[in-house]
Amino acid sequence: MKTGFDQEADKKDPKGCLIYETHKNLKVIAIDVGGTEIKAAVFTGPKQGEVFRVKTLRAEGSKGITARVMKLVADLVALEPEAKAIGIALAGQINEETGVAEASENLYWDNVPFRDMIKAATGLPVGLGHDVRAGGLAEQTLGGLKGVENGLFLAIGTGIAGAMLIQGKLNSHKFGGEIGHLNVGSDRSCACGSSGCLETVATGPSIAQRYFEKSGIQVAGAAEVFEFSKSGDALAGQVWGDAVRSLSLALTSYISVLAPEVIVIGGGVSKAGEGLMGPLRANLESQLVWQKMPLIKASSLGDLATCIGASILAQNAYAAAKG
Ligand SMILES: [Zn+2]
């Protein structure tokens, strides 16, 4: 593959792994609160135990989801009394400094002070972060961004957001990384209140919706549209092609501004694997002129990237509490 960067990055020392080397046997609890599912697991150092999954039940609203998360925390602490810290990663507008889930289009957070609540309920140190940034932290520690100086972890699922790795540091601004709201010139209004956003063309639900509008066929998600396109359905091919072109347009802007060496793609839509990566690379190669082509790859951590990231947040919180 043509790429302008040195691809030796993977062989360099992964900075993030230090925490695992220091706390190889440390037991922590990790929780990932996403738009459709809450995942939780006990980790011993980098070793992940059984993953528990419960539905988020968005209809319950902020109060109901919060109660569900707190119950899960209590259950896991009872299950693993030796746990020394808790890490929690949440979707939405998450203030990592104050530990508050401020707002969310999908989970309706109403300034929930999760860090203080979990600390008060368990007496344990708590690491809290945004779900996609936690995924980026996992990629930086043991995934595709290991040893990379400038990179991007882009999660494409019910929404699109990125964890931006800039000069070795993950950007933690609560309004940063909203790549899904870059204008790609679509003719649609976006849930954010603007119009033309990437999310109106390339998320799982928008791919399914656009296919339904063209074909009259209801599908559960992007995976079906992708399968149809592979078997020669021209309308599915059009919708999938539009999604890929829009992604490549948004990424061209990102590449022009921040010059990532590597872009790791995660989230549900990335399960198309080379069916997404291949055409995305081809589109980018035709759009990039003076910019260097980054390495484009699917996440190797799958849908556990955020949960792994939460375990690292827990380890960091433990280390910080120990001083
Ligand atoms: Zn938008």
Short mmCIF file of N, CA, C and O in Angstrom, two decimals, residues 28-32 39-43 76 85-88 306-312 314:
data_model
loop_
_atom_site.label_atom_id
_atom_site.label_comp_id
_atom_site.label_asym_id
_atom_site.label_seq_id
_atom_site.Cartn_x
_atom_site.Cartn_y
_atom_site.Cartn_z
N VAL A 28 -9.05 -4.35 38.63
CA VAL A 28 -9.89 -3.16 38.50
C VAL A 28 -11.20 -3.55 37.82
O VAL A 28 -11.28 -4.57 37.14
N ILE A 29 -12.20 -2.68 38.00
CA ILE A 29 -13.49 -2.89 37.35
C ILE A 29 -13.62 -1.86 36.23
O ILE A 29 -13.33 -0.68 36.44
N ALA A 30 -14.03 -2.32 35.03
CA ALA A 30 -14.17 -1.40 33.90
C ALA A 30 -15.59 -1.44 33.37
O ALA A 30 -16.17 -2.52 33.21
N ILE A 31 -16.14 -0.25 33.12
CA ILE A 31 -17.53 -0.17 32.63
C ILE A 31 -17.59 0.76 31.42
O ILE A 31 -17.01 1.86 31.43
N ASP A 32 -18.27 0.30 30.37
CA ASP A 32 -18.44 1.10 29.15
C ASP A 32 -19.94 1.33 28.95
O ASP A 32 -20.69 0.39 28.70
N LYS A 39 -21.33 -2.41 28.89
CA LYS A 39 -20.44 -3.57 29.04
C LYS A 39 -19.60 -3.37 30.28
O LYS A 39 -19.18 -2.24 30.57
N ALA A 40 -19.34 -4.45 30.99
CA ALA A 40 -18.49 -4.33 32.18
C ALA A 40 -17.65 -5.59 32.32
O ALA A 40 -18.06 -6.68 31.89
N ALA A 41 -16.45 -5.44 32.90
CA ALA A 41 -15.58 -6.59 33.13
C ALA A 41 -14.60 -6.28 34.23
O ALA A 41 -14.31 -5.11 34.50
N VAL A 42 -14.11 -7.33 34.89
CA VAL A 42 -13.02 -7.17 35.84
C VAL A 42 -11.74 -7.46 35.07
O VAL A 42 -11.66 -8.42 34.30
N PHE A 43 -10.74 -6.60 35.25
CA PHE A 43 -9.44 -6.80 34.60
C PHE A 43 -8.39 -7.06 35.69
O PHE A 43 -8.41 -6.42 36.74
N LEU A 76 -20.63 -5.56 40.70
CA LEU A 76 -19.26 -5.94 40.34
C LEU A 76 -18.33 -5.84 41.54
O LEU A 76 -17.42 -6.66 41.71
N ALA A 85 -9.81 -0.28 41.99
CA ALA A 85 -10.23 0.97 41.35
C ALA A 85 -11.31 0.67 40.31
O ALA A 85 -11.49 -0.49 39.92
N ILE A 86 -12.01 1.72 39.91
CA ILE A 86 -13.07 1.56 38.91
C ILE A 86 -12.83 2.55 37.78
O ILE A 86 -12.48 3.71 38.02
N GLY A 87 -13.01 2.07 36.54
CA GLY A 87 -12.92 2.96 35.39
C GLY A 87 -14.25 2.95 34.68
O GLY A 87 -14.86 1.89 34.50
N ILE A 88 -14.72 4.12 34.29
CA ILE A 88 -15.99 4.18 33.58
C ILE A 88 -15.86 5.11 32.38
O ILE A 88 -15.32 6.22 32.49
N THR A 306 -13.45 0.30 24.12
CA THR A 306 -13.81 1.27 25.16
C THR A 306 -13.71 0.65 26.55
O THR A 306 -13.25 1.30 27.50
N CYS A 307 -14.12 -0.60 26.68
CA CYS A 307 -14.05 -1.28 27.98
C CYS A 307 -12.58 -1.42 28.41
O CYS A 307 -12.24 -1.18 29.58
N ILE A 308 -11.72 -1.77 27.48
CA ILE A 308 -10.28 -1.87 27.78
C ILE A 308 -9.76 -0.49 28.19
O ILE A 308 -9.02 -0.34 29.15
N GLY A 309 -10.23 0.55 27.46
CA GLY A 309 -9.85 1.92 27.80
C GLY A 309 -10.29 2.26 29.22
O GLY A 309 -9.53 2.90 29.98
N ALA A 310 -11.48 1.82 29.61
CA ALA A 310 -11.97 2.11 30.97
C ALA A 310 -11.08 1.43 32.01
O ALA A 310 -10.84 1.97 33.10
N SER A 311 -10.56 0.23 31.67
CA SER A 311 -9.67 -0.45 32.62
C SER A 311 -8.37 0.33 32.79
O SER A 311 -7.80 0.39 33.88
N ILE A 312 -7.92 0.97 31.73
CA ILE A 312 -6.69 1.79 31.82
C ILE A 312 -6.97 3.05 32.65
O ILE A 312 -6.15 3.48 33.46
N ALA A 314 -9.04 3.20 35.05
CA ALA A 314 -9.06 2.73 36.45
C ALA A 314 -7.63 2.59 36.98
O ALA A 314 -7.33 3.02 38.10
#
